[in-house]
Amino acid sequence: MASHRRFAPSFMLLCSSMLVSASVAAQAPAYDLIIRGGTIYDGSGKAPVVGDVAIKDDRIVAVGKVDGTAKTEVAAKGMAVAPGFINMLSWATESLIADPKSQSDIRQGVTLEVMGEGWSMGPVNAKMKALETERQGDIKFPIEWTSLGDYLSWLEKRGVSTNVASFIGAATVRVHELGEGDVDPNPEQLARMRALVKQAMNEGAMGVGSSIIYAPGSYAETDELVALTSEAAKCGGMYISHMRSEGDRIEEAVDELIDISRRSGAPAEIYHLKMAGRSNWGKLDTIVKKIEDARAEGLKITTDMYTYTAGATGLDAAMPTWVQAGGLEEWIKRLKDPAIRARVAAEMKQPGSDWENLYFGAGADKMILSGFKNDALKPLTGKTLAEVAAMRGKSPEEVAMDLVVEDGSRVGTVYFLMSEDNVRRQIQLPWMSFGSDAASQATEGVFLKSGAHPRTYGNFARLLGRYVRDEKLIPLEQAVYRLTTLPATNLGIKDRGALKPGYYADVVVFDPATIGDRSTFEKPHQYSVGMRDVFVNGVGVLRNGEHSGATPGRAVRGAGFNRCS
């Protein structure tokens, strides 16, 4: 009995300790973050429900009614809660180096920047590194990587606020092996180009991206593009293209894209679908039918767009590609030859027979000069080409050539080419995603040295504000689906783009009543409004409308990552 009496106090102490531990466990927060009482648009396109989203570490762990506590709770009553948006066409390749906070996109809810429209940041060889370093404009940086995978890892290690992904650029592969001339690869060169695509797919590329309106990408024949895309298709990748024409020959260009998809076995997407030039505005029905017929055949053809009637590129799109053969330096050298200048000027005044003449499609009075490298030319930013021609007392064609020579660059240019009615109709297409076709900038620092297209600051907010809330073209749940789950599905990303347990915690909280764009062509450097909170991999990057400075972004790799050897 004595032994039992000696044991009793110890037993009681043990029980008491267990009760305290259980009590502490019960009180310990179960989650890192709970977003409470928001209207949840989960990315599926289904009607929203009011509920909570719980996050632990970098993952969503519960959606709906969530019991328990969290280290941080965010009240979201009356707010929309959605997956982070996917920018299907981002040019944040260099802007994230200058400013990793990705302000203009984060403030619209973008949590994934997808790069690689024809050009990618790798692979690069020694000659390419030297040329690109020499050609850098306002943003200057050492090229410390060689492959595309190296670049994505470098960005991630350095720290960025958004997630990043990339296609491998068909033009980049071509320049790596062939230089910038108008030549076709021989079998050995094509084999090396295919090997570069395979390597990039193994490093996580999403597929092959082309931009075949511009030299030197335009020099690629269809068979070359099929060969490169076939390598991507073997690794689960897709083909995505700024097609050979978006204007006078758009029907043939869509046919080529569909042919590349069919022959390679890869899904294909049309970058920034548009009918460029007034004479082409009536072609939308024909193009939609071509895409619908291909989809009915079983091909996975999709599109993306920006929500504006003007595009932005360079003065290279105003001149024939033959004059640009060999690269920027050779182009400038030719533009100093009076006989060549006369020929270029004559071709600029008529539709391009084998090239896309945006100068003819827009006209000098609807071309805004937006980006110069030469400080002496920066005062011309925001003026039309027609205005500068009048100032200089020369023809617009002559001035366009002069500016390329004087600036030592392609000169950033905004072209007004599209119909607002077509923009509205395209937004309603069920297979349409969205991309800014722009860098992610800030209203400070180096970015103020140049102009910008308003899509840089407003593409996604404009969709949700003007076209969804105000014009009611599509319901908000459909818009969220096409900003999130649809592009994630097209890219083959399985754990982002939806509010589901187990998915990465890329989550946005915004006010549907106030979200909207503020950037204009006259005053482009203005942030959008209405986005309150943005979480990337579970970390608050935008809190109560202000950037936290956090850089939790990661490289998002494609289906072939470490499996395509």
Coordinates of C-alpha atoms in Angstrom, one line a residue:
M1 CA 0.0 0.0 0.0
A2 CA 2.9 2.3 0.8
S3 CA 4.1 2.0 -2.8
H4 CA 0.7 3.0 -4.1
R5 CA 0.6 6.1 -1.8
R6 CA 4.0 7.1 -3.0
F7 CA 2.9 6.8 -6.6
A8 CA -0.3 8.9 -6.2
P9 CA 1.3 12.4 -6.0
S10 CA 3.5 11.6 -9.1
F11 CA 0.5 10.3 -11.0
M12 CA -1.5 13.4 -10.1
L13 CA 1.4 15.7 -11.1
L14 CA 1.7 13.8 -14.5
C15 CA -2.1 14.2 -15.1
S16 CA -1.9 17.9 -14.2
S17 CA 1.0 18.4 -16.6
M18 CA -0.9 16.6 -19.4
L19 CA -3.9 18.8 -18.8
V20 CA -1.8 22.0 -19.1
S21 CA -0.1 20.7 -22.2
A22 CA -3.5 19.9 -23.8
S23 CA -4.7 23.3 -22.8
V24 CA -1.7 25.0 -24.4
A25 CA -2.1 22.9 -27.5
A26 CA -5.8 23.9 -27.7
Q27 CA -4.9 27.6 -27.4
A28 CA -2.0 27.4 -29.9
P29 CA -2.8 29.0 -33.3
A30 CA -3.6 26.3 -35.8
Y31 CA -2.8 28.5 -38.7
D32 CA -0.4 31.3 -39.7
L33 CA -3.2 33.3 -41.4
I34 CA -6.9 33.3 -41.7
I35 CA -8.7 35.6 -44.1
R36 CA -12.2 35.9 -42.5
G37 CA -15.6 36.5 -44.0
G38 CA -14.7 37.4 -47.5
T39 CA -16.6 36.6 -50.7
I40 CA -14.6 33.8 -52.1
Y41 CA -14.0 33.5 -55.8
D42 CA -12.1 30.2 -55.9
G43 CA -11.0 30.4 -59.5
S44 CA -13.4 27.7 -60.8
G45 CA -15.8 30.2 -62.4
K46 CA -18.6 29.1 -60.0
A47 CA -20.7 31.5 -58.0
P48 CA -18.8 32.9 -55.0
V49 CA -19.5 32.0 -51.4
V50 CA -18.8 33.8 -48.2
G51 CA -16.3 32.1 -46.0
D52 CA -12.7 32.0 -44.8
V53 CA -9.3 31.0 -46.2
A54 CA -6.7 29.5 -43.8
I55 CA -3.0 29.4 -44.6
K56 CA -0.2 27.5 -43.0
D57 CA 3.4 28.2 -44.1
D58 CA 3.2 28.6 -47.9
R59 CA 0.0 26.6 -48.5
I60 CA -3.7 27.0 -48.3
V61 CA -5.0 24.4 -45.8
A62 CA -8.7 25.2 -45.6
V63 CA -11.4 27.1 -47.5
G64 CA -14.9 27.6 -46.2
K65 CA -15.9 27.9 -42.6
V66 CA -12.7 27.7 -40.6
D67 CA -12.6 27.1 -36.9
G68 CA -9.6 27.7 -34.7
T69 CA -7.2 30.6 -34.5
A70 CA -4.3 32.0 -36.4
K71 CA -1.3 34.1 -35.7
T72 CA -2.8 36.7 -38.0
E73 CA -6.4 37.2 -38.9
V74 CA -7.5 39.5 -41.7
A75 CA -11.1 40.7 -41.9
A76 CA -12.5 40.6 -45.4
K77 CA -16.2 41.2 -45.1
G78 CA -17.5 42.8 -48.3
M79 CA -14.2 42.1 -50.1
A80 CA -13.5 39.7 -52.9
V81 CA -11.0 36.9 -52.0
A82 CA -9.4 35.2 -55.1
P83 CA -6.3 33.3 -56.2
G84 CA -3.4 35.5 -57.3
F85 CA -3.6 36.6 -60.9
I86 CA -1.4 35.2 -63.7
N87 CA 0.1 37.7 -66.1
M88 CA 0.4 35.5 -69.3
L89 CA 2.6 38.1 -71.0
S90 CA 5.0 39.9 -68.8
W91 CA 8.1 41.9 -69.7
A92 CA 9.3 42.1 -66.1
T93 CA 12.5 40.4 -67.2
E94 CA 14.6 43.5 -66.5
S95 CA 12.3 45.6 -64.4
L96 CA 12.5 43.0 -61.6
I97 CA 16.2 43.4 -61.6
A98 CA 15.9 47.2 -61.2
D99 CA 13.1 46.9 -58.6
P100 CA 12.2 43.4 -57.3
K101 CA 9.0 44.7 -55.7
S102 CA 7.0 44.4 -58.9
Q103 CA 4.8 47.3 -57.8
S104 CA 2.6 48.0 -60.8
D105 CA 1.5 44.4 -61.0
I106 CA 1.4 43.5 -57.3
R107 CA -1.0 46.4 -56.8
Q108 CA -3.3 44.8 -59.4
G109 CA -3.2 41.3 -57.8
V110 CA -0.6 39.7 -60.1
T111 CA 1.3 37.0 -58.3
L112 CA 2.9 35.2 -61.3
E113 CA 4.8 36.9 -64.1
V114 CA 5.1 34.7 -67.2
M115 CA 7.9 35.8 -69.5
G116 CA 9.4 34.7 -72.8
E117 CA 7.6 36.4 -75.8
G118 CA 10.1 35.4 -78.5
W119 CA 13.0 36.4 -76.4
S120 CA 14.1 34.9 -73.1
M121 CA 16.8 35.7 -70.6
G122 CA 18.6 32.5 -71.5
P123 CA 20.3 30.7 -73.0
V124 CA 23.0 33.3 -73.7
N125 CA 26.5 32.8 -75.0
A126 CA 29.5 35.2 -74.6
K127 CA 28.7 37.1 -77.8
M128 CA 25.0 37.6 -76.8
K129 CA 26.0 38.8 -73.3
A130 CA 28.4 41.4 -74.8
L131 CA 25.8 42.6 -77.2
E132 CA 22.9 42.8 -74.7
T133 CA 25.1 44.6 -72.2
E134 CA 26.0 47.2 -74.8
R135 CA 22.4 47.6 -75.9
Q136 CA 21.0 48.1 -72.4
G137 CA 18.9 51.3 -71.8
D138 CA 17.9 52.9 -68.6
I139 CA 18.2 49.7 -66.6
K140 CA 21.7 48.4 -66.5
F141 CA 22.9 45.1 -65.0
P142 CA 25.6 42.5 -65.3
I143 CA 24.4 39.3 -67.0
E144 CA 25.4 36.8 -64.3
W145 CA 23.7 33.7 -65.8
T146 CA 23.9 31.6 -68.9
S147 CA 20.9 29.4 -69.1
L148 CA 17.2 30.2 -68.6
G149 CA 17.1 28.1 -65.5
D150 CA 20.0 30.0 -64.1
Y151 CA 18.2 33.3 -64.6
L152 CA 15.1 32.1 -62.9
S153 CA 17.1 30.8 -59.9
W154 CA 19.1 34.0 -59.8
L155 CA 16.0 36.1 -59.6
E156 CA 14.5 33.9 -56.9
K157 CA 17.7 33.9 -54.8
R158 CA 18.1 37.7 -55.2
G159 CA 14.5 38.1 -54.1
V160 CA 11.3 39.1 -56.0
S161 CA 7.8 39.9 -54.8
T162 CA 6.0 37.9 -57.5
N163 CA 6.5 34.4 -58.7
V164 CA 8.3 34.1 -62.0
A165 CA 8.1 31.7 -65.0
S166 CA 9.3 31.8 -68.5
F167 CA 9.0 30.2 -72.0
I168 CA 12.3 29.8 -73.9
G169 CA 12.4 32.3 -76.7
A170 CA 12.6 30.9 -80.3
A171 CA 14.5 34.0 -81.3
T172 CA 16.9 33.6 -78.4
V173 CA 17.6 30.0 -79.5
R174 CA 18.0 31.2 -83.1
V175 CA 20.5 33.9 -82.2
H176 CA 22.4 31.6 -80.0
E177 CA 23.2 29.3 -82.9
L178 CA 22.7 31.4 -86.0
G179 CA 23.3 35.0 -85.0
E180 CA 20.9 37.7 -86.1
G181 CA 21.0 37.3 -89.9
D182 CA 18.3 36.1 -92.3
V183 CA 19.6 32.5 -92.6
D184 CA 18.1 29.0 -92.2
P185 CA 19.7 26.5 -89.9
N186 CA 21.5 23.5 -91.4
P187 CA 20.7 20.0 -89.9
E188 CA 23.5 20.3 -87.3
Q189 CA 22.5 23.8 -86.2
L190 CA 18.9 22.8 -86.0
A191 CA 19.9 19.8 -83.8
R192 CA 21.7 22.1 -81.5
M193 CA 18.7 24.5 -81.3
R194 CA 16.5 21.5 -80.4
A195 CA 18.9 20.5 -77.7
L196 CA 18.8 24.0 -76.2
V197 CA 15.0 23.8 -76.1
K198 CA 15.2 20.4 -74.4
Q199 CA 17.7 21.7 -71.8
A200 CA 15.4 24.7 -71.1
M201 CA 12.4 22.4 -70.6
N202 CA 14.4 20.4 -68.2
E203 CA 15.2 23.6 -66.3
G204 CA 11.5 24.4 -66.1
A205 CA 10.6 26.4 -69.2
M206 CA 6.8 26.5 -69.9
G207 CA 7.4 25.8 -73.6
V208 CA 8.5 27.7 -76.7
G209 CA 7.6 31.4 -77.2
S210 CA 7.9 33.1 -80.5
S211 CA 7.6 36.6 -81.8
I212 CA 7.7 36.3 -85.5
I213 CA 6.7 39.8 -86.5
Y214 CA 10.1 41.1 -85.5
A215 CA 13.6 40.4 -86.9
P216 CA 15.4 38.1 -86.3
G217 CA 12.5 35.9 -85.1
S218 CA 10.7 36.6 -88.3
Y219 CA 13.4 34.8 -90.3
A220 CA 12.3 31.4 -88.9
E221 CA 10.3 29.2 -91.3
T222 CA 7.4 27.2 -90.1
D223 CA 9.4 23.9 -90.2
E224 CA 12.0 25.4 -87.8
L225 CA 9.3 26.4 -85.3
V226 CA 7.7 23.0 -85.6
A227 CA 11.0 21.3 -84.8
L228 CA 11.6 23.5 -81.7
T229 CA 8.0 23.1 -80.5
S230 CA 8.2 19.4 -80.9
E231 CA 10.9 19.2 -78.3
A232 CA 8.8 21.2 -75.9
A233 CA 5.8 19.0 -76.5
K234 CA 7.8 15.9 -75.6
C235 CA 8.3 17.6 -72.2
G236 CA 4.7 18.7 -71.6
G237 CA 5.3 22.2 -72.9
M238 CA 3.2 24.5 -75.1
Y239 CA 3.8 26.9 -78.0
I240 CA 2.8 30.5 -77.6
S241 CA 3.3 33.1 -80.2
H242 CA 3.1 36.8 -81.3
M243 CA 2.1 35.6 -84.7
R244 CA 3.6 36.6 -88.0
S245 CA 0.7 39.0 -88.6
E246 CA -2.1 40.5 -86.5
G247 CA -3.4 42.6 -89.4
D248 CA -3.5 42.2 -93.2
R249 CA -2.4 38.5 -93.1
I250 CA -3.9 37.5 -89.8
E251 CA -5.9 34.6 -91.3
E252 CA -2.7 33.0 -92.6
A253 CA -0.9 33.7 -89.3
V254 CA -3.6 31.9 -87.3
D255 CA -3.4 29.0 -89.8
E256 CA 0.3 28.8 -89.2
L257 CA -0.1 28.7 -85.4
I258 CA -2.7 25.9 -85.7
D259 CA -0.5 24.0 -88.1
I260 CA 2.5 24.2 -85.7
S261 CA 0.2 22.9 -82.9
R262 CA -1.1 20.1 -85.0
R263 CA 2.3 19.0 -86.3
S264 CA 4.2 19.3 -83.0
G265 CA 1.5 17.9 -80.7
A266 CA 1.8 20.9 -78.4
P267 CA -1.1 23.1 -77.2
A268 CA -0.8 26.6 -78.6
E269 CA -1.7 30.1 -77.5
I270 CA -2.0 33.4 -79.4
Y271 CA -0.3 36.3 -77.6
H272 CA -2.4 39.5 -77.3
L273 CA -5.0 38.6 -79.9
K274 CA -6.0 41.7 -81.9
M275 CA -7.2 42.8 -85.3
A276 CA -4.6 45.5 -86.0
G277 CA -5.5 48.3 -88.4
R278 CA -8.9 49.7 -89.3
S279 CA -9.1 47.6 -92.5
N280 CA -8.8 44.4 -90.4
W281 CA -11.3 45.2 -87.6
G282 CA -14.0 43.2 -89.3
K283 CA -12.0 39.9 -89.3
L284 CA -12.7 38.9 -85.7
D285 CA -15.6 36.6 -86.6
T286 CA -13.3 34.8 -89.1
I287 CA -10.5 34.4 -86.6
V288 CA -12.8 33.2 -83.8
K289 CA -14.2 30.5 -86.2
K290 CA -10.8 29.3 -87.1
I291 CA -9.9 28.9 -83.4
E292 CA -13.2 27.3 -82.5
D293 CA -12.9 24.8 -85.4
A294 CA -9.4 23.9 -84.3
R295 CA -10.6 23.4 -80.7
A296 CA -13.5 21.2 -82.0
E297 CA -10.9 19.1 -83.8
G298 CA -9.3 18.5 -80.5
L299 CA -6.4 20.9 -80.6
K300 CA -5.8 23.0 -77.5
I301 CA -5.8 26.5 -78.9
T302 CA -6.2 29.5 -76.5
T303 CA -5.5 33.2 -76.5
D304 CA -4.6 36.1 -74.3
M305 CA -5.0 39.9 -74.6
Y306 CA -4.5 43.3 -73.0
T307 CA -7.5 45.5 -72.4
Y308 CA -6.5 48.5 -74.6
T309 CA -6.9 49.7 -78.2
A310 CA -3.2 50.6 -78.5
G311 CA -0.2 48.3 -78.6
A312 CA 3.4 49.2 -77.7
T313 CA 6.6 48.1 -79.3
G314 CA 9.4 49.8 -81.2
L315 CA 10.1 51.6 -84.5
D316 CA 11.4 48.3 -85.8
A317 CA 7.7 47.4 -86.4
A318 CA 7.5 50.5 -88.7
M319 CA 10.3 49.3 -91.0
P320 CA 10.8 46.2 -93.2
T321 CA 12.7 43.4 -91.6
W322 CA 15.3 43.1 -94.4
V323 CA 16.8 46.4 -93.3
Q324 CA 17.3 44.9 -89.8
A325 CA 19.1 41.7 -90.8
G326 CA 22.2 41.2 -88.7
G327 CA 21.0 43.0 -85.6
L328 CA 20.6 46.6 -84.3
E329 CA 24.1 47.8 -85.3
E330 CA 23.7 46.6 -88.9
W331 CA 20.2 48.2 -89.0
I332 CA 21.6 51.6 -87.9
K333 CA 24.5 51.4 -90.3
R334 CA 22.1 50.8 -93.2
L335 CA 19.8 53.7 -92.2
K336 CA 22.8 56.0 -92.7
D337 CA 22.9 55.1 -96.4
P338 CA 20.7 57.5 -98.5
A339 CA 19.7 54.9 -101.1
I340 CA 18.6 52.5 -98.4
R341 CA 16.7 55.2 -96.6
A342 CA 14.8 56.1 -99.7
R343 CA 13.8 52.5 -100.2
V344 CA 12.8 52.1 -96.5
A345 CA 10.7 55.3 -96.7
A346 CA 8.9 54.1 -99.8
E347 CA 8.1 50.7 -98.1
M348 CA 6.9 52.4 -94.9
K349 CA 4.2 54.2 -97.0
Q350 CA 2.4 51.1 -98.1
P351 CA 1.2 47.8 -96.5
G352 CA 4.1 45.4 -96.0
S353 CA 4.1 42.7 -98.6
D354 CA 6.0 40.2 -96.4
W355 CA 6.2 42.1 -93.1
E356 CA 3.8 43.7 -90.6
N357 CA 3.8 47.5 -91.2
L358 CA 2.5 49.1 -88.0
Y359 CA 3.4 52.5 -89.3
F360 CA 1.0 52.2 -92.1
G361 CA -1.6 50.6 -89.9
A362 CA -1.6 53.4 -87.3
G363 CA -0.3 56.5 -89.0
A364 CA 2.3 59.0 -87.6
D365 CA -0.4 60.9 -85.7
K366 CA -1.3 57.8 -83.8
M367 CA 2.2 56.8 -82.8
I368 CA 3.4 58.0 -79.4
L369 CA 7.1 57.9 -78.7
S370 CA 7.5 56.4 -75.3
G371 CA 11.0 55.2 -74.6
F372 CA 14.4 56.6 -75.5
K373 CA 17.9 55.5 -74.5
N374 CA 19.6 58.8 -75.3
D375 CA 19.1 61.5 -72.7
A376 CA 19.0 64.2 -75.3
L377 CA 15.9 62.6 -76.9
K378 CA 14.0 62.0 -73.7
P379 CA 12.2 65.4 -74.0
L380 CA 10.4 63.9 -77.0
T381 CA 8.7 61.3 -74.8
G382 CA 4.9 61.5 -75.0
K383 CA 4.9 63.3 -78.4
T384 CA 3.6 61.7 -81.5
L385 CA 5.8 60.9 -84.5
A386 CA 3.8 63.5 -86.5
E387 CA 4.5 66.2 -83.9
V388 CA 8.3 65.5 -83.9
A389 CA 8.2 65.5 -87.7
A390 CA 6.6 68.9 -87.7
M391 CA 9.1 70.1 -85.1
R392 CA 12.0 69.0 -87.3
G393 CA 10.5 70.0 -90.7
K394 CA 10.9 66.4 -92.1
S395 CA 8.7 63.6 -93.2
P396 CA 7.6 61.1 -90.5
E397 CA 9.4 58.4 -92.3
E398 CA 12.7 60.3 -92.3
V399 CA 12.3 61.2 -88.6
A400 CA 11.6 57.6 -87.6
M401 CA 14.8 56.5 -89.2
D402 CA 16.7 59.5 -87.7
L403 CA 15.4 58.6 -84.2
V404 CA 16.6 55.0 -84.4
V405 CA 20.1 56.2 -85.5
E406 CA 20.3 59.0 -82.9
D407 CA 19.0 56.8 -80.0
G408 CA 20.9 53.7 -80.8
S409 CA 17.8 51.6 -80.1
R410 CA 14.5 50.5 -81.5
V411 CA 12.8 53.5 -79.7
G412 CA 9.8 52.6 -77.6
T413 CA 6.5 53.4 -79.5
V414 CA 2.8 53.2 -78.8
Y415 CA 0.6 52.4 -81.8
F416 CA -3.1 53.0 -81.8
L417 CA -4.4 50.2 -84.0
M418 CA -7.5 48.4 -82.5
S419 CA -11.2 48.7 -82.2
E420 CA -12.8 49.2 -78.7
D421 CA -15.8 47.0 -79.9
N422 CA -13.4 44.2 -80.7
V423 CA -11.7 44.6 -77.2
R424 CA -15.1 44.2 -75.6
R425 CA -16.0 41.2 -77.7
Q426 CA -12.7 39.5 -77.1
I427 CA -13.0 39.8 -73.3
Q428 CA -16.2 37.7 -73.6
L429 CA -14.4 34.8 -75.3
P430 CA -14.3 31.8 -72.9
W431 CA -10.7 30.7 -73.9
M432 CA -9.2 34.2 -73.4
S433 CA -6.6 34.9 -70.7
F434 CA -4.9 38.2 -70.0
G435 CA -1.4 39.6 -70.1
S436 CA 0.0 43.1 -69.8
D437 CA 2.7 42.8 -72.5
A438 CA 4.6 45.2 -70.2
A439 CA 7.2 45.4 -67.5
S440 CA 6.2 45.7 -63.9
Q441 CA 7.3 49.2 -62.9
A442 CA 7.1 51.7 -60.1
T443 CA 6.1 55.4 -59.9
E444 CA 9.7 56.3 -58.9
G445 CA 13.3 55.9 -59.7
V446 CA 14.6 54.7 -63.1
F447 CA 11.1 54.0 -64.4
L448 CA 10.3 57.7 -64.6
K449 CA 13.1 58.3 -67.2
S450 CA 10.7 56.9 -69.9
G451 CA 7.1 56.8 -70.6
A452 CA 4.9 53.7 -70.4
H453 CA 1.8 52.2 -71.9
P454 CA -1.1 52.4 -69.4
R455 CA -1.3 48.6 -69.5
T456 CA 1.8 48.6 -67.4
Y457 CA -0.1 49.9 -64.5
G458 CA -3.7 49.0 -65.3
N459 CA -4.4 46.0 -67.5
F460 CA -5.9 43.7 -64.9
A461 CA -7.6 46.4 -62.8
R462 CA -9.1 47.8 -66.0
L463 CA -10.6 44.4 -66.7
L464 CA -12.2 44.1 -63.3
G465 CA -13.3 47.7 -63.0
R466 CA -14.3 49.0 -66.4
Y467 CA -15.3 45.8 -68.2
V468 CA -16.6 43.6 -65.4
R469 CA -18.2 46.0 -62.8
D470 CA -19.1 48.9 -65.0
E471 CA -19.9 47.4 -68.4
K472 CA -20.9 43.9 -67.1
L473 CA -19.4 42.1 -70.1
I474 CA -18.7 39.0 -68.0
P475 CA -19.5 38.2 -64.3
L476 CA -16.7 38.6 -61.8
E477 CA -16.4 34.9 -61.1
Q478 CA -15.7 34.3 -64.9
A479 CA -13.1 37.1 -64.9
V480 CA -11.4 35.6 -61.9
Y481 CA -11.4 32.1 -63.6
R482 CA -9.7 33.6 -66.7
L483 CA -7.1 35.4 -64.6
T484 CA -6.3 32.3 -62.5
T485 CA -7.4 28.7 -63.2
L486 CA -7.6 29.0 -67.0
P487 CA -4.0 30.2 -67.5
A488 CA -2.7 27.9 -64.8
T489 CA -4.3 25.0 -66.6
N490 CA -3.0 26.1 -70.0
L491 CA 0.5 26.3 -68.6
G492 CA 0.2 22.9 -66.9
I493 CA 0.7 24.3 -63.4
K494 CA -1.1 22.0 -61.0
D495 CA -0.7 23.7 -57.6
R496 CA -1.4 27.4 -58.3
G497 CA -4.3 29.3 -59.8
A498 CA -7.1 28.2 -57.4
L499 CA -8.2 28.5 -53.8
K500 CA -7.9 24.9 -52.8
P501 CA -6.4 23.1 -49.8
G502 CA -2.8 22.0 -50.7
Y503 CA -2.3 24.8 -53.3
Y504 CA 0.3 27.5 -52.8
A505 CA -1.0 30.5 -50.9
D506 CA -1.1 33.1 -53.7
V507 CA -4.2 35.0 -52.6
V508 CA -5.6 38.5 -53.3
V509 CA -8.2 40.6 -51.4
F510 CA -9.8 43.4 -53.3
D511 CA -12.8 45.7 -53.3
P512 CA -15.0 45.0 -56.4
A513 CA -16.7 48.3 -55.9
T514 CA -13.5 50.4 -56.2
I515 CA -11.0 48.4 -58.2
G516 CA -9.9 50.2 -61.3
D517 CA -7.1 51.6 -63.4
R518 CA -5.8 55.2 -63.1
S519 CA -2.9 55.2 -65.7
T520 CA -3.5 57.2 -68.9
F521 CA -1.5 57.7 -72.0
E522 CA -0.9 61.3 -70.9
K523 CA 0.1 60.4 -67.3
P524 CA 1.0 56.7 -67.4
H525 CA 2.9 56.4 -64.1
Q526 CA -0.1 55.9 -61.8
Y527 CA -1.0 52.8 -59.8
S528 CA -4.3 51.1 -60.0
V529 CA -6.6 51.2 -57.0
G530 CA -8.9 48.8 -55.1
M531 CA -6.5 46.0 -54.4
R532 CA -6.1 45.8 -50.6
D533 CA -4.0 42.7 -49.8
V534 CA -1.8 40.4 -51.8
F535 CA -0.2 37.2 -50.4
V536 CA 2.5 35.4 -52.3
N537 CA 3.5 31.9 -51.0
G538 CA 1.7 32.8 -47.8
V539 CA 3.6 36.1 -47.2
G540 CA 1.9 39.5 -47.2
V541 CA 3.4 41.6 -50.0
L542 CA 0.6 44.1 -50.2
R543 CA -1.1 45.0 -46.9
N544 CA -3.9 47.5 -46.7
G545 CA -2.9 48.8 -50.1
E546 CA 0.8 49.4 -49.2
H547 CA 3.7 47.3 -50.3
S548 CA 5.4 45.5 -47.4
G549 CA 8.8 45.2 -49.1
A550 CA 8.6 41.4 -48.9
T551 CA 10.1 39.4 -51.7
P552 CA 8.8 35.8 -51.3
G553 CA 8.4 35.1 -55.0
R554 CA 9.7 31.8 -56.4
A555 CA 10.5 30.3 -59.8
V556 CA 7.6 28.4 -61.1
R557 CA 8.8 25.5 -63.3
G558 CA 7.0 23.8 -66.1
A559 CA 6.0 20.1 -66.5
G560 CA 9.4 19.1 -67.9
F561 CA 11.3 20.3 -64.9
N562 CA 14.1 17.7 -64.1
R563 CA 12.2 15.2 -66.2
C564 CA 13.1 16.1 -69.7
S565 CA 16.7 14.8 -69.9

